[in-house]
Amino acid sequence: MKKRLYNIISSPNNPSKASKIFDIIIIVLIVINVLTAILDTFKIPQWLMSVSSYIELISVIIFTVEYLMRVYVSDIERPNMPPVLARLHYMASFMAVIDLLAILPFYIPFIITIDLRVLRILRIFRLLRILKLNRYTSALNSLGEVFRRKKHQLITSVGIVVLLMIISSVLMYNVENEAQPEVFDNALTSLWWTVETLTTVGYGDIVPVTAVGKLLSTVISLLGIGLVAVPTGIISAGFSEIIAEKREHDNDNEKVYCPYCGKKIK
Amino acid sequence: MKKRLYNIISSPNNPSKASKIFDIIIIVLIVINVLTAILDTFKIPQWLMSVSSYIELISVIIFTVEYLMRVYVSDIERPNMPPVLARLHYMASFMAVIDLLAILPFYIPFIITIDLRVLRILRIFRLLRILKLNRYTSALNSLGEVFRRKKHQLITSVGIVVLLMIISSVLMYNVENEAQPEVFDNALTSLWWTVETLTTVGYGDIVPVTAVGKLLSTVISLLGIGLVAVPTGIISAGFSEIIAEKREHDNDNEKVYCPYCGKKIK
Amino acid sequence: MKKRLYNIISSPNNPSKASKIFDIIIIVLIVINVLTAILDTFKIPQWLMSVSSYIELISVIIFTVEYLMRVYVSDIERPNMPPVLARLHYMASFMAVIDLLAILPFYIPFIITIDLRVLRILRIFRLLRILKLNRYTSALNSLGEVFRRKKHQLITSVGIVVLLMIISSVLMYNVENEAQPEVFDNALTSLWWTVETLTTVGYGDIVPVTAVGKLLSTVISLLGIGLVAVPTGIISAGFSEIIAEKREHDNDNEKVYCPYCGKKIK
Amino acid sequence: MKKRLYNIISSPNNPSKASKIFDIIIIVLIVINVLTAILDTFKIPQWLMSVSSYIELISVIIFTVEYLMRVYVSDIERPNMPPVLARLHYMASFMAVIDLLAILPFYIPFIITIDLRVLRILRIFRLLRILKLNRYTSALNSLGEVFRRKKHQLITSVGIVVLLMIISSVLMYNVENEAQPEVFDNALTSLWWTVETLTTVGYGDIVPVTAVGKLLSTVISLLGIGLVAVPTGIISAGFSEIIAEKREHDNDNEKVYCPYCGKKIK
């Protein structure tokens, strides 16, 4: 019974018909939820709003039942552990946390009065679990592999960027505040300006007007070019590295024999 | 007769004089059409407008005849198929669809009253077929090869971007709507803001004003950097891969001797 | 006499003292000229304007004499040619054209009344010739080498971008003109918008307001990401290629002998 | 005594407990200083301002004592030099200059009346010295290694960008000044516009309106793409190079046997 439930829910490599139907229901439900979340941002008539609320209610019930079932059967995957520990292990996994985050916002207002229902948009992430399209999963893995390998280098460059942002914010406030006290009114505002400039978004809601401010802005914009160049270089080298290793590995596995004397050369 | 028509139209590797003249006429006609489409956007006197209409009429007639001829002779390329099937095969090819799209908008208003004549600008794509400049075709092919190889990785990163865009739109609407109900008026408007920000275009027509909105915007802008870095890394690795394979292939052509018996192996 | 003049002007590998002094004079003169061109854009008193005019007059005289001398001695470099042909060859070289462009704008107003004096800012390019700092020349060469190798691929991607720009301009005009007839008033204005968007500059002086326009703009901005990614990938692969070839070449030149039996292995 | 002080301050590879406590105190002090510098940009009540001043005073005293101690013990690192020379050597090192810059702004107003206290934000750089997280230091080193190797190429591309900026500024002033005398009022303003455009920030505070200006702007924006592509390509190739060398080095460590006599060569 529990084994069968597990097979339906966890959709293994060769899924049964029941498993496929279950997946499709969940996918349709997620898509409906995302569309509802988008629809709720428009001015909609009262009756549509009630429909939206009912959909939300039903969805949360289904997702909650699904979540509990997943936790319940999760001990099958770790047969060597005591069931409670196995389930706690599962609950701490990335995908289970996403699943929980997708239903929790509904229950929070019953406890404290903060409305976090907007977080249900995170349900869209659940698609990643169910959409196990083989080719794309492999692509996603090699993307993840690059990030994992270059983690330290990427974090280091982000760290340097954060240091630069703080310095730039405080300097820029001190340079521009006198000329535009309303625009550069504190370090947070000029941090916002720094973000806009370093990422080259440049909305134009905050623009330096003093000569020193423009000079500083020039330096920051040029560093912004580096902000793109460095991670791109790291990621690009990461992809090349993986490809090169694969090719080397393929070459190493080829054994070469001399066709005349039969001895192994490689 | 049909064979000769095929030789003229399809401009093979060593084209005849008639084939070259045919190509030049079509190229000139396309360029005139593009210039007319551009000219039509200016405030032009009545007589020039009529000239433009006549050019359109004549062009469509020529392009239609050309299209029908191409379809007619296309069975030569697939001698093993029955002619009708061969022609349907041709009609489904990328270039034939472009050719059809370039004339169809003219005929649609006769059937339904939607004016799609603006689509005739797509005729410019037809240049790609005729301009078979050898060196550039090879460059175009290696560009296409990179995209083909890295298709799954590129689609995966676009997919992740689309998920992020939907999440960002809904969150941003909920964060900013109260402060700027006129600016962030629904999820589509905030999707537009998300696009502007992720691609670092940043027109500045929609700008977050709340602290939470600016924080979210910071995260999205920094992800925008990744939006550039990841595909650049993928494409860059793709180009390097092609070059490395070519070099390896060149190395394989080098002569190798067996170190034991001294005979030539490769 | 002519040989000595040549040695002074063309600053060979081991320059004489006279040659060094000559170079310094020219460099100082170019820097003064650039500073004058910048100064002329400010509101300056009458007397400073006259000084600027005198500097211009003197500079043009010196640069003209220098140019004539360079042409005169240029036949030394091509001893196998008749002198006139050798000089014409020299005059057609990239650097000689820059030199001519740097003085010509001064003489044009005597013939026709177009004021092209602003072009004298091009004199700054002349620094590239004289500043033969060894290390940087080598870096400049490897930069040039990458562009030369990848010329066809880079031109192809620029060509595709130009096609996209024309299509986008005409489509965008037709989509937005009705809603904003003053803003998108013809295809050139919407070409300007396309440039802003594809390059992700996004000044915000022209922004689409219709839903279709925003959708089209989304597609164009995302293609703008590709506009960065593709040439970056090409250039990056080019640099990697040069480095890999250099390393391979170094490896190939190493001969390896067995230290025990003395036979050559590689 | 001095040896012990050195061990506490310079936090060697296996730091003592005293050394760790010293580091934590300094880190906490730096973080407090940075927070104070940010806080000072907000409108804060009088009493908080005094607190901030006291923190500044105490910090400067501690940092000054720390700096003097570091200089005092620095001769231990260079036992072969006379102590005074060793200390001067230390004072000229990058990290010691940062340390000095972090306290100097406090003392300058006693001598001349320029308020440079804003420079105390540079204290944040001091974190780089103390935060010796092993993994990230290695990532930082490989980042630095790439910049060191590609120094000449990066400087060359920056040099070309600077030349282009000057040319663009003067040309743009001359093209746009007549149409918008208030906006493009001198070469510095149009230099500011050039920076905005080349780096694709595009605030939109200065926008060309003439046809020639827009054409020039198109060219500059497209060069801006190159401004990203070239350094990214250089840095990316640099990372790939380092990885390739490492792999080659690993391969060199593999054992190789002479195919003639069978003895191990490597």
mmCIF file of N, CA and C in Angstrom, chain C residues 257-265, chain D residues 257-263 265:
data_model
loop_
_atom_site.group_PDB
_atom_site.id
_atom_site.type_symbol
_atom_site.label_atom_id
_atom_site.label_comp_id
_atom_site.label_asym_id
_atom_site.label_seq_id
_atom_site.Cartn_x
_atom_site.Cartn_y
_atom_site.Cartn_z
ATOM 1 N N TYR C 257 64.269 13.140 -25.299
ATOM 2 C CA TYR C 257 65.122 11.970 -25.499
ATOM 3 C C TYR C 257 65.008 11.064 -24.281
ATOM 4 N N CYS C 258 65.085 9.739 -24.512
ATOM 5 C CA CYS C 258 65.097 8.812 -23.393
ATOM 6 C C CYS C 258 66.441 8.951 -22.685
ATOM 7 N N PRO C 259 66.427 9.218 -21.381
ATOM 8 C CA PRO C 259 67.698 9.437 -20.670
ATOM 9 C C PRO C 259 68.529 8.157 -20.527
ATOM 10 N N TYR C 260 67.923 6.987 -20.768
ATOM 11 C CA TYR C 260 68.652 5.725 -20.572
ATOM 12 C C TYR C 260 69.291 5.232 -21.861
ATOM 13 N N CYS C 261 68.476 5.197 -22.959
ATOM 14 C CA CYS C 261 69.012 4.662 -24.204
ATOM 15 C C CYS C 261 69.342 5.756 -25.204
ATOM 16 N N GLY C 262 68.949 7.007 -24.898
ATOM 17 C CA GLY C 262 69.346 8.129 -25.749
ATOM 18 C C GLY C 262 68.530 8.311 -27.010
ATOM 19 N N LYS C 263 67.554 7.455 -27.249
ATOM 20 C CA LYS C 263 66.768 7.600 -28.482
ATOM 21 C C LYS C 263 65.752 8.726 -28.355
ATOM 22 N N LYS C 264 65.459 9.328 -29.495
ATOM 23 C CA LYS C 264 64.482 10.422 -29.504
ATOM 24 C C LYS C 264 63.079 9.846 -29.401
ATOM 25 N N ILE C 265 62.295 10.335 -28.461
ATOM 26 C CA ILE C 265 60.922 9.850 -28.301
ATOM 27 C C ILE C 265 59.942 10.780 -29.014
ATOM 28 N N TYR D 257 56.922 5.751 -19.825
ATOM 29 C CA TYR D 257 57.983 4.766 -20.024
ATOM 30 C C TYR D 257 58.556 4.899 -21.419
ATOM 31 N N CYS D 258 59.865 4.711 -21.559
ATOM 32 C CA CYS D 258 60.504 4.764 -22.879
ATOM 33 C C CYS D 258 60.047 3.553 -23.685
ATOM 34 N N PRO D 259 59.534 3.774 -24.887
ATOM 35 C CA PRO D 259 59.034 2.656 -25.673
ATOM 36 C C PRO D 259 60.161 1.761 -26.213
ATOM 37 N N TYR D 260 61.404 2.216 -26.136
ATOM 38 C CA TYR D 260 62.514 1.429 -26.693
ATOM 39 C C TYR D 260 63.134 0.517 -25.632
ATOM 40 N N CYS D 261 63.473 1.120 -24.461
ATOM 41 C CA CYS D 261 64.150 0.314 -23.457
ATOM 42 C C CYS D 261 63.238 -0.024 -22.275
ATOM 43 N N GLY D 262 62.042 0.582 -22.231
ATOM 44 C CA GLY D 262 61.060 0.212 -21.206
ATOM 45 C C GLY D 262 61.286 0.829 -19.841
ATOM 46 N N LYS D 263 62.340 1.628 -19.707
ATOM 47 C CA LYS D 263 62.605 2.221 -18.396
ATOM 48 C C LYS D 263 61.679 3.408 -18.140
ATOM 49 N N ILE D 265 60.724 6.994 -17.504
ATOM 50 C CA ILE D 265 61.368 8.273 -17.784
ATOM 51 C C ILE D 265 60.877 9.334 -16.812
#
